[in-house]
JSON list of C-alpha atoms in Angstrom, two decimals:
[
{"chain": "U", "resi": 9, "resn": "MET", "atom": "CA", "xyz": [-1.80, -3.74, -24.97]},
{"chain": "U", "resi": 10, "resn": "ILE", "atom": "CA", "xyz": [-0.65, -7.35, -24.96]},
{"chain": "U", "resi": 11, "resn": "GLY", "atom": "CA", "xyz": [0.87, -6.76, -21.51]},
{"chain": "U", "resi": 12, "resn": "ALA", "atom": "CA", "xyz": [-2.47, -5.56, -20.18]},
{"chain": "U", "resi": 13, "resn": "LYS", "atom": "CA", "xyz": [-4.24, -8.63, -21.55]},
{"chain": "U", "resi": 14, "resn": "ALA", "atom": "CA", "xyz": [-1.69, -10.88, -19.86]},
{"chain": "U", "resi": 15, "resn": "VAL", "atom": "CA", "xyz": [-2.24, -9.09, -16.56]},
{"chain": "U", "resi": 16, "resn": "VAL", "atom": "CA", "xyz": [-6.01, -9.37, -16.89]},
{"chain": "U", "resi": 17, "resn": "THR", "atom": "CA", "xyz": [-5.79, -13.04, -17.86]},
{"chain": "U", "resi": 18, "resn": "ALA", "atom": "CA", "xyz": [-3.65, -13.75, -14.81]},
{"chain": "U", "resi": 19, "resn": "LEU", "atom": "CA", "xyz": [-6.13, -11.89, -12.58]},
{"chain": "U", "resi": 20, "resn": "VAL", "atom": "CA", "xyz": [-9.09, -13.82, -13.85]},
{"chain": "U", "resi": 21, "resn": "LEU", "atom": "CA", "xyz": [-7.33, -17.18, -13.60]},
{"chain": "U", "resi": 22, "resn": "VAL", "atom": "CA", "xyz": [-6.34, -16.46, -10.01]},
{"chain": "U", "resi": 23, "resn": "LEU", "atom": "CA", "xyz": [-9.86, -15.38, -9.04]},
{"chain": "U", "resi": 24, "resn": "ALA", "atom": "CA", "xyz": [-11.47, -18.36, -10.74]},
{"chain": "U", "resi": 25, "resn": "CYS", "atom": "CA", "xyz": [-9.27, -20.90, -9.01]},
{"chain": "U", "resi": 26, "resn": "GLN", "atom": "CA", "xyz": [-9.64, -19.75, -5.40]},
{"chain": "U", "resi": 27, "resn": "PRO", "atom": "CA", "xyz": [-11.06, -22.11, -2.79]},
{"chain": "U", "resi": 28, "resn": "ALA", "atom": "CA", "xyz": [-14.39, -21.27, -1.16]},
{"chain": "U", "resi": 29, "resn": "ALA", "atom": "CA", "xyz": [-14.42, -19.56, 2.25]},
{"chain": "U", "resi": 30, "resn": "ALA", "atom": "CA", "xyz": [-16.04, -22.60, 3.90]},
{"chain": "U", "resi": 31, "resn": "SER", "atom": "CA", "xyz": [-13.13, -24.82, 2.88]},
{"chain": "U", "resi": 32, "resn": "LEU", "atom": "CA", "xyz": [-10.79, -22.34, 4.58]},
{"chain": "U", "resi": 33, "resn": "GLY", "atom": "CA", "xyz": [-12.75, -22.45, 7.85]},
{"chain": "U", "resi": 34, "resn": "LEU", "atom": "CA", "xyz": [-14.11, -18.91, 7.44]},
{"chain": "U", "resi": 35, "resn": "PRO", "atom": "CA", "xyz": [-17.69, -17.88, 8.11]},
{"chain": "U", "resi": 36, "resn": "PRO", "atom": "CA", "xyz": [-19.73, -16.87, 5.06]},
{"chain": "U", "resi": 37, "resn": "LEU", "atom": "CA", "xyz": [-18.90, -13.33, 3.97]},
{"chain": "U", "resi": 38, "resn": "GLN", "atom": "CA", "xyz": [-21.72, -10.88, 4.55]},
{"chain": "U", "resi": 39, "resn": "THR", "atom": "CA", "xyz": [-22.49, -8.22, 1.98]},
{"chain": "U", "resi": 40, "resn": "VAL", "atom": "CA", "xyz": [-24.37, -4.97, 2.43]},
{"chain": "U", "resi": 41, "resn": "ALA", "atom": "CA", "xyz": [-28.16, -5.27, 2.51]},
{"chain": "U", "resi": 42, "resn": "TYR", "atom": "CA", "xyz": [-28.76, -3.44, -0.78]},
{"chain": "U", "resi": 43, "resn": "VAL", "atom": "CA", "xyz": [-26.89, -1.54, -3.50]},
{"chain": "U", "resi": 44, "resn": "ASP", "atom": "CA", "xyz": [-28.64, 0.98, -5.74]},
{"chain": "U", "resi": 45, "resn": "LEU", "atom": "CA", "xyz": [-26.64, 0.41, -8.92]},
{"chain": "U", "resi": 46, "resn": "ASN", "atom": "CA", "xyz": [-27.63, 3.81, -10.32]},
{"chain": "U", "resi": 47, "resn": "ARG", "atom": "CA", "xyz": [-25.92, 5.42, -7.31]},
{"chain": "U", "resi": 48, "resn": "TYR", "atom": "CA", "xyz": [-22.97, 3.02, -7.43]},
{"chain": "U", "resi": 49, "resn": "ILE", "atom": "CA", "xyz": [-21.94, 3.67, -11.05]},
{"chain": "U", "resi": 50, "resn": "GLY", "atom": "CA", "xyz": [-19.37, 6.37, -11.71]},
{"chain": "U", "resi": 51, "resn": "THR", "atom": "CA", "xyz": [-15.73, 6.81, -10.77]},
{"chain": "U", "resi": 52, "resn": "TRP", "atom": "CA", "xyz": [-14.18, 5.34, -7.66]},
{"chain": "U", "resi": 53, "resn": "TYR", "atom": "CA", "xyz": [-10.65, 6.01, -6.37]},
{"chain": "U", "resi": 54, "resn": "GLU", "atom": "CA", "xyz": [-8.73, 3.19, -4.78]},
{"chain": "U", "resi": 55, "resn": "ILE", "atom": "CA", "xyz": [-7.80, 4.12, -1.23]},
{"chain": "U", "resi": 56, "resn": "ALA", "atom": "CA", "xyz": [-6.35, 0.77, -0.20]},
{"chain": "U", "resi": 57, "resn": "ARG", "atom": "CA", "xyz": [-6.14, -2.89, -1.22]},
{"chain": "U", "resi": 58, "resn": "TYR", "atom": "CA", "xyz": [-4.67, -6.24, -0.45]},
{"chain": "U", "resi": 59, "resn": "PRO", "atom": "CA", "xyz": [-1.51, -6.57, -2.53]},
{"chain": "U", "resi": 60, "resn": "ASN", "atom": "CA", "xyz": [-2.06, -8.55, -5.72]},
{"chain": "U", "resi": 61, "resn": "SER", "atom": "CA", "xyz": [0.02, -9.45, -8.75]},
{"chain": "U", "resi": 62, "resn": "PHE", "atom": "CA", "xyz": [-2.19, -7.80, -11.35]},
{"chain": "U", "resi": 63, "resn": "GLN", "atom": "CA", "xyz": [-1.85, -4.33, -9.76]},
{"chain": "U", "resi": 64, "resn": "LYS", "atom": "CA", "xyz": [1.87, -4.52, -9.07]},
{"chain": "U", "resi": 65, "resn": "GLY", "atom": "CA", "xyz": [3.43, -1.16, -9.88]},
{"chain": "U", "resi": 66, "resn": "CYS", "atom": "CA", "xyz": [0.06, 0.65, -10.07]},
{"chain": "U", "resi": 67, "resn": "LEU", "atom": "CA", "xyz": [-0.34, 4.14, -8.62]},
{"chain": "U", "resi": 68, "resn": "GLY", "atom": "CA", "xyz": [-3.47, 6.27, -8.54]},
{"chain": "U", "resi": 69, "resn": "SER", "atom": "CA", "xyz": [-5.81, 3.40, -9.36]},
{"chain": "U", "resi": 70, "resn": "THR", "atom": "CA", "xyz": [-9.39, 4.18, -10.34]},
{"chain": "U", "resi": 71, "resn": "ALA", "atom": "CA", "xyz": [-12.40, 2.12, -11.30]},
{"chain": "U", "resi": 72, "resn": "GLY", "atom": "CA", "xyz": [-15.06, 3.48, -13.60]},
{"chain": "U", "resi": 73, "resn": "TYR", "atom": "CA", "xyz": [-18.47, 1.85, -13.84]},
{"chain": "U", "resi": 74, "resn": "THR", "atom": "CA", "xyz": [-21.22, 2.59, -16.35]},
{"chain": "U", "resi": 75, "resn": "LEU", "atom": "CA", "xyz": [-24.50, 0.79, -16.94]},
{"chain": "U", "resi": 76, "resn": "ARG", "atom": "CA", "xyz": [-24.72, -1.00, -20.27]},
{"chain": "U", "resi": 77, "resn": "GLU", "atom": "CA", "xyz": [-27.87, -1.25, -22.37]},
{"chain": "U", "resi": 78, "resn": "ASP", "atom": "CA", "xyz": [-28.13, -4.97, -21.52]},
{"chain": "U", "resi": 79, "resn": "GLY", "atom": "CA", "xyz": [-28.24, -4.19, -17.78]},
{"chain": "U", "resi": 80, "resn": "ASP", "atom": "CA", "xyz": [-24.68, -5.31, -17.09]},
{"chain": "U", "resi": 81, "resn": "ILE", "atom": "CA", "xyz": [-21.93, -2.92, -15.98]},
{"chain": "U", "resi": 82, "resn": "GLN", "atom": "CA", "xyz": [-19.00, -1.75, -18.09]},
{"chain": "U", "resi": 83, "resn": "VAL", "atom": "CA", "xyz": [-15.82, -1.74, -15.97]},
{"chain": "U", "resi": 84, "resn": "VAL", "atom": "CA", "xyz": [-12.71, 0.30, -16.74]},
{"chain": "U", "resi": 85, "resn": "ASN", "atom": "CA", "xyz": [-9.85, -0.02, -14.26]},
{"chain": "U", "resi": 86, "resn": "SER", "atom": "CA", "xyz": [-6.96, 2.42, -14.71]},
{"chain": "U", "resi": 87, "resn": "CYS", "atom": "CA", "xyz": [-3.72, 3.25, -12.97]},
{"chain": "U", "resi": 88, "resn": "ARG", "atom": "CA", "xyz": [-0.43, 4.99, -13.58]},
{"chain": "U", "resi": 89, "resn": "ASP", "atom": "CA", "xyz": [2.59, 2.71, -13.97]},
{"chain": "U", "resi": 90, "resn": "ALA", "atom": "CA", "xyz": [5.10, 3.46, -11.19]},
{"chain": "U", "resi": 91, "resn": "GLU", "atom": "CA", "xyz": [8.09, 2.89, -13.48]},
{"chain": "U", "resi": 92, "resn": "ASP", "atom": "CA", "xyz": [7.27, 4.80, -16.64]},
{"chain": "U", "resi": 93, "resn": "GLY", "atom": "CA", "xyz": [4.18, 6.84, -15.74]},
{"chain": "U", "resi": 94, "resn": "ARG", "atom": "CA", "xyz": [2.09, 5.46, -18.59]},
{"chain": "U", "resi": 95, "resn": "THR", "atom": "CA", "xyz": [-1.58, 4.73, -18.06]},
{"chain": "U", "resi": 96, "resn": "ARG", "atom": "CA", "xyz": [-2.47, 1.06, -17.68]},
{"chain": "U", "resi": 97, "resn": "GLN", "atom": "CA", "xyz": [-6.07, 0.13, -18.33]},
{"chain": "U", "resi": 98, "resn": "ALA", "atom": "CA", "xyz": [-8.20, -3.01, -18.18]},
{"chain": "U", "resi": 99, "resn": "LYS", "atom": "CA", "xyz": [-11.75, -3.14, -19.54]},
{"chain": "U", "resi": 100, "resn": "GLY", "atom": "CA", "xyz": [-14.29, -5.69, -18.45]},
{"chain": "U", "resi": 101, "resn": "ARG", "atom": "CA", "xyz": [-17.90, -6.45, -17.68]},
{"chain": "U", "resi": 102, "resn": "ALA", "atom": "CA", "xyz": [-19.69, -7.08, -14.40]},
{"chain": "U", "resi": 103, "resn": "TRP", "atom": "CA", "xyz": [-23.12, -8.50, -13.74]},
{"chain": "U", "resi": 104, "resn": "VAL", "atom": "CA", "xyz": [-25.29, -8.94, -10.66]},
{"chain": "U", "resi": 105, "resn": "VAL", "atom": "CA", "xyz": [-25.65, -12.50, -9.39]},
{"chain": "U", "resi": 106, "resn": "ASP", "atom": "CA", "xyz": [-27.84, -11.67, -6.38]},
{"chain": "U", "resi": 107, "resn": "THR", "atom": "CA", "xyz": [-30.70, -9.43, -7.54]},
{"chain": "U", "resi": 108, "resn": "THR", "atom": "CA", "xyz": [-32.19, -9.23, -4.04]},
{"chain": "U", "resi": 109, "resn": "THR", "atom": "CA", "xyz": [-29.24, -7.13, -2.78]},
{"chain": "U", "resi": 110, "resn": "ASN", "atom": "CA", "xyz": [-27.29, -6.20, -5.95]},
{"chain": "U", "resi": 111, "resn": "ALA", "atom": "CA", "xyz": [-24.25, -6.57, -3.66]},
{"chain": "U", "resi": 112, "resn": "ARG", "atom": "CA", "xyz": [-22.86, -9.79, -5.18]},
{"chain": "U", "resi": 113, "resn": "LEU", "atom": "CA", "xyz": [-21.49, -9.45, -8.67]},
{"chain": "U", "resi": 114, "resn": "LYS", "atom": "CA", "xyz": [-19.21, -11.34, -10.99]},
{"chain": "U", "resi": 115, "resn": "VAL", "atom": "CA", "xyz": [-16.63, -9.52, -13.07]},
{"chain": "U", "resi": 116, "resn": "SER", "atom": "CA", "xyz": [-14.83, -10.68, -16.18]},
{"chain": "U", "resi": 117, "resn": "PHE", "atom": "CA", "xyz": [-11.99, -9.08, -18.07]},
{"chain": "U", "resi": 118, "resn": "PHE", "atom": "CA", "xyz": [-11.38, -12.08, -20.32]},
{"chain": "U", "resi": 119, "resn": "TRP", "atom": "CA", "xyz": [-14.22, -14.47, -21.11]},
{"chain": "U", "resi": 120, "resn": "PRO", "atom": "CA", "xyz": [-14.90, -17.15, -19.90]},
{"chain": "U", "resi": 121, "resn": "PHE", "atom": "CA", "xyz": [-12.94, -16.40, -16.71]},
{"chain": "U", "resi": 122, "resn": "ARG", "atom": "CA", "xyz": [-14.66, -14.42, -13.98]},
{"chain": "U", "resi": 123, "resn": "GLY", "atom": "CA", "xyz": [-14.22, -13.51, -10.33]},
{"chain": "U", "resi": 124, "resn": "ASP", "atom": "CA", "xyz": [-16.32, -12.45, -7.38]},
{"chain": "U", "resi": 125, "resn": "TYR", "atom": "CA", "xyz": [-16.98, -8.78, -6.66]},
{"chain": "U", "resi": 126, "resn": "TRP", "atom": "CA", "xyz": [-18.87, -8.50, -3.38]},
{"chain": "U", "resi": 127, "resn": "ILE", "atom": "CA", "xyz": [-19.73, -5.12, -1.87]},
{"chain": "U", "resi": 128, "resn": "ILE", "atom": "CA", "xyz": [-19.21, -5.70, 1.86]},
{"chain": "U", "resi": 129, "resn": "ASP", "atom": "CA", "xyz": [-19.35, -2.12, 3.17]},
{"chain": "U", "resi": 130, "resn": "LEU", "atom": "CA", "xyz": [-20.89, 1.01, 1.70]},
{"chain": "U", "resi": 131, "resn": "GLY", "atom": "CA", "xyz": [-21.23, 4.57, 2.93]},
{"chain": "U", "resi": 132, "resn": "THR", "atom": "CA", "xyz": [-24.78, 5.81, 3.42]},
{"chain": "U", "resi": 133, "resn": "GLU", "atom": "CA", "xyz": [-24.20, 8.44, 0.75]},
{"chain": "U", "resi": 134, "resn": "TYR", "atom": "CA", "xyz": [-22.15, 6.08, -1.46]},
{"chain": "U", "resi": 135, "resn": "GLU", "atom": "CA", "xyz": [-19.06, 8.07, -0.52]},
{"chain": "U", "resi": 136, "resn": "TYR", "atom": "CA", "xyz": [-17.01, 4.90, 0.02]},
{"chain": "U", "resi": 137, "resn": "ALA", "atom": "CA", "xyz": [-17.29, 1.21, -0.75]},
{"chain": "U", "resi": 138, "resn": "VAL", "atom": "CA", "xyz": [-15.39, -1.88, 0.32]},
{"chain": "U", "resi": 139, "resn": "VAL", "atom": "CA", "xyz": [-15.19, -4.78, -2.12]},
{"chain": "U", "resi": 140, "resn": "GLY", "atom": "CA", "xyz": [-13.94, -8.23, -1.24]},
{"chain": "U", "resi": 141, "resn": "THR", "atom": "CA", "xyz": [-14.07, -11.85, -2.23]},
{"chain": "U", "resi": 142, "resn": "PRO", "atom": "CA", "xyz": [-15.69, -14.59, -0.12]},
{"chain": "U", "resi": 143, "resn": "ASN", "atom": "CA", "xyz": [-12.36, -16.40, 0.28]},
{"chain": "U", "resi": 144, "resn": "ARG", "atom": "CA", "xyz": [-10.86, -13.18, 1.77]},
{"chain": "U", "resi": 145, "resn": "LYS", "atom": "CA", "xyz": [-8.01, -13.20, -0.77]},
{"chain": "U", "resi": 146, "resn": "TYR", "atom": "CA", "xyz": [-8.90, -9.88, -2.43]},
{"chain": "U", "resi": 147, "resn": "LEU", "atom": "CA", "xyz": [-9.97, -6.59, -0.87]},
{"chain": "U", "resi": 148, "resn": "TRP", "atom": "CA", "xyz": [-10.32, -3.01, -2.08]},
{"chain": "U", "resi": 149, "resn": "VAL", "atom": "CA", "xyz": [-11.33, 0.16, -0.25]},
{"chain": "U", "resi": 150, "resn": "LEU", "atom": "CA", "xyz": [-12.80, 2.68, -2.70]},
{"chain": "U", "resi": 151, "resn": "SER", "atom": "CA", "xyz": [-13.85, 6.31, -2.35]},
{"chain": "U", "resi": 152, "resn": "ARG", "atom": "CA", "xyz": [-15.53, 8.92, -4.52]},
{"chain": "U", "resi": 153, "resn": "THR", "atom": "CA", "xyz": [-12.57, 11.19, -3.74]},
{"chain": "U", "resi": 154, "resn": "PRO", "atom": "CA", "xyz": [-8.83, 10.44, -3.97]},
{"chain": "U", "resi": 155, "resn": "VAL", "atom": "CA", "xyz": [-8.36, 10.97, -0.21]},
{"chain": "U", "resi": 156, "resn": "MET", "atom": "CA", "xyz": [-10.24, 9.45, 2.72]},
{"chain": "U", "resi": 157, "resn": "ASP", "atom": "CA", "xyz": [-10.52, 10.84, 6.23]},
{"chain": "U", "resi": 158, "resn": "ASP", "atom": "CA", "xyz": [-8.34, 8.85, 8.66]},
{"chain": "U", "resi": 159, "resn": "THR", "atom": "CA", "xyz": [-11.24, 8.32, 11.07]},
{"chain": "U", "resi": 160, "resn": "VAL", "atom": "CA", "xyz": [-13.43, 6.84, 8.33]},
{"chain": "U", "resi": 161, "resn": "TYR", "atom": "CA", "xyz": [-10.53, 4.66, 7.17]},
{"chain": "U", "resi": 162, "resn": "ALA", "atom": "CA", "xyz": [-9.86, 3.38, 10.72]},
{"chain": "U", "resi": 163, "resn": "ALA", "atom": "CA", "xyz": [-13.53, 2.46, 11.15]},
{"chain": "U", "resi": 164, "resn": "ILE", "atom": "CA", "xyz": [-13.48, 0.56, 7.84]},
{"chain": "U", "resi": 165, "resn": "MET", "atom": "CA", "xyz": [-10.35, -1.33, 8.95]},
{"chain": "U", "resi": 166, "resn": "GLU", "atom": "CA", "xyz": [-12.17, -2.42, 12.12]},
{"chain": "U", "resi": 167, "resn": "ARG", "atom": "CA", "xyz": [-15.22, -3.58, 10.16]},
{"chain": "U", "resi": 168, "resn": "ILE", "atom": "CA", "xyz": [-13.14, -5.60, 7.69]},
{"chain": "U", "resi": 169, "resn": "ARG", "atom": "CA", "xyz": [-11.34, -7.24, 10.62]},
{"chain": "U", "resi": 170, "resn": "GLN", "atom": "CA", "xyz": [-14.75, -8.31, 11.94]},
{"chain": "U", "resi": 171, "resn": "LEU", "atom": "CA", "xyz": [-15.55, -9.76, 8.50]},
{"chain": "U", "resi": 172, "resn": "GLY", "atom": "CA", "xyz": [-12.44, -11.98, 8.57]},
{"chain": "U", "resi": 173, "resn": "PHE", "atom": "CA", "xyz": [-9.99, -9.82, 6.60]},
{"chain": "U", "resi": 174, "resn": "ASP", "atom": "CA", "xyz": [-6.53, -8.96, 7.95]},
{"chain": "U", "resi": 175, "resn": "PRO", "atom": "CA", "xyz": [-6.07, -5.16, 8.20]},
{"chain": "U", "resi": 176, "resn": "GLY", "atom": "CA", "xyz": [-2.33, -5.78, 8.54]},
{"chain": "U", "resi": 177, "resn": "ARG", "atom": "CA", "xyz": [-2.21, -6.92, 4.90]},
{"chain": "U", "resi": 178, "resn": "VAL", "atom": "CA", "xyz": [-3.89, -3.78, 3.58]},
{"chain": "U", "resi": 179, "resn": "VAL", "atom": "CA", "xyz": [-1.72, -1.38, 1.58]},
{"chain": "U", "resi": 180, "resn": "ARG", "atom": "CA", "xyz": [-2.99, 2.19, 1.65]},
{"chain": "U", "resi": 181, "resn": "GLU", "atom": "CA", "xyz": [-2.69, 4.06, -1.67]},
{"chain": "U", "resi": 182, "resn": "ALA", "atom": "CA", "xyz": [-1.56, 7.29, 0.01]},
{"chain": "U", "resi": 183, "resn": "ASP", "atom": "CA", "xyz": [1.36, 5.44, 1.60]},
{"chain": "U", "resi": 184, "resn": "THR", "atom": "CA", "xyz": [2.37, 3.92, -1.76]},
{"chain": "U", "resi": 185, "resn": "ILE", "atom": "CA", "xyz": [2.18, 7.28, -3.52]},
{"chain": "U", "resi": 186, "resn": "ARG", "atom": "CA", "xyz": [4.23, 9.04, -0.81]},
{"chain": "U", "resi": 187, "resn": "LYS", "atom": "CA", "xyz": [6.82, 6.22, -0.91]},
{"chain": "U", "resi": 188, "resn": "ASN", "atom": "CA", "xyz": [7.23, 6.80, -4.65]},
{"chain": "U", "resi": 189, "resn": "GLY", "atom": "CA", "xyz": [7.43, 10.60, -4.28]},
{"chain": "U", "resi": 190, "resn": "GLU", "atom": "CA", "xyz": [4.24, 11.04, -6.27]},
{"chain": "U", "resi": 191, "resn": "SER", "atom": "CA", "xyz": [1.25, 13.27, -5.71]},
{"chain": "U", "resi": 192, "resn": "TRP", "atom": "CA", "xyz": [-2.37, 13.12, -6.76]}
]
């Protein structure tokens, strides 16, 4: 588990040290108008993401969210290691920083380091979610199912482009799994 802690520590340090969007010449990142946290909790499957060092070699990534008694959110991120097939897991805590929308959260896997977790797109039935950071360095496309319809995915890619993200950087999970000869 020491390897997982090192990965999580690196993730948090990277997120904590990122410059603000304004200093990069980007417009402020817009989030969704409102998130019902009771509908948001549960299991999400990663459909796509910007490449990042802390998920290198991850296949079949999932994120599980449960409400804690203190009102915060328990986070459990899991994936299958591409090399040896073992399950990699990181546990953390998230909390809402904008109670008007519930769309801006902070997440921490190793206190006191924390990073932004902004919900920037959300299906009307909570069937998909897009999470990004205001500096546009991190991005995840999540779904309640392991596979997403190509039309829905294409529409999400257009919306993230409009929000200042580069769809050309996005790595789709299905492509990574096929490349590795894996299946869901």
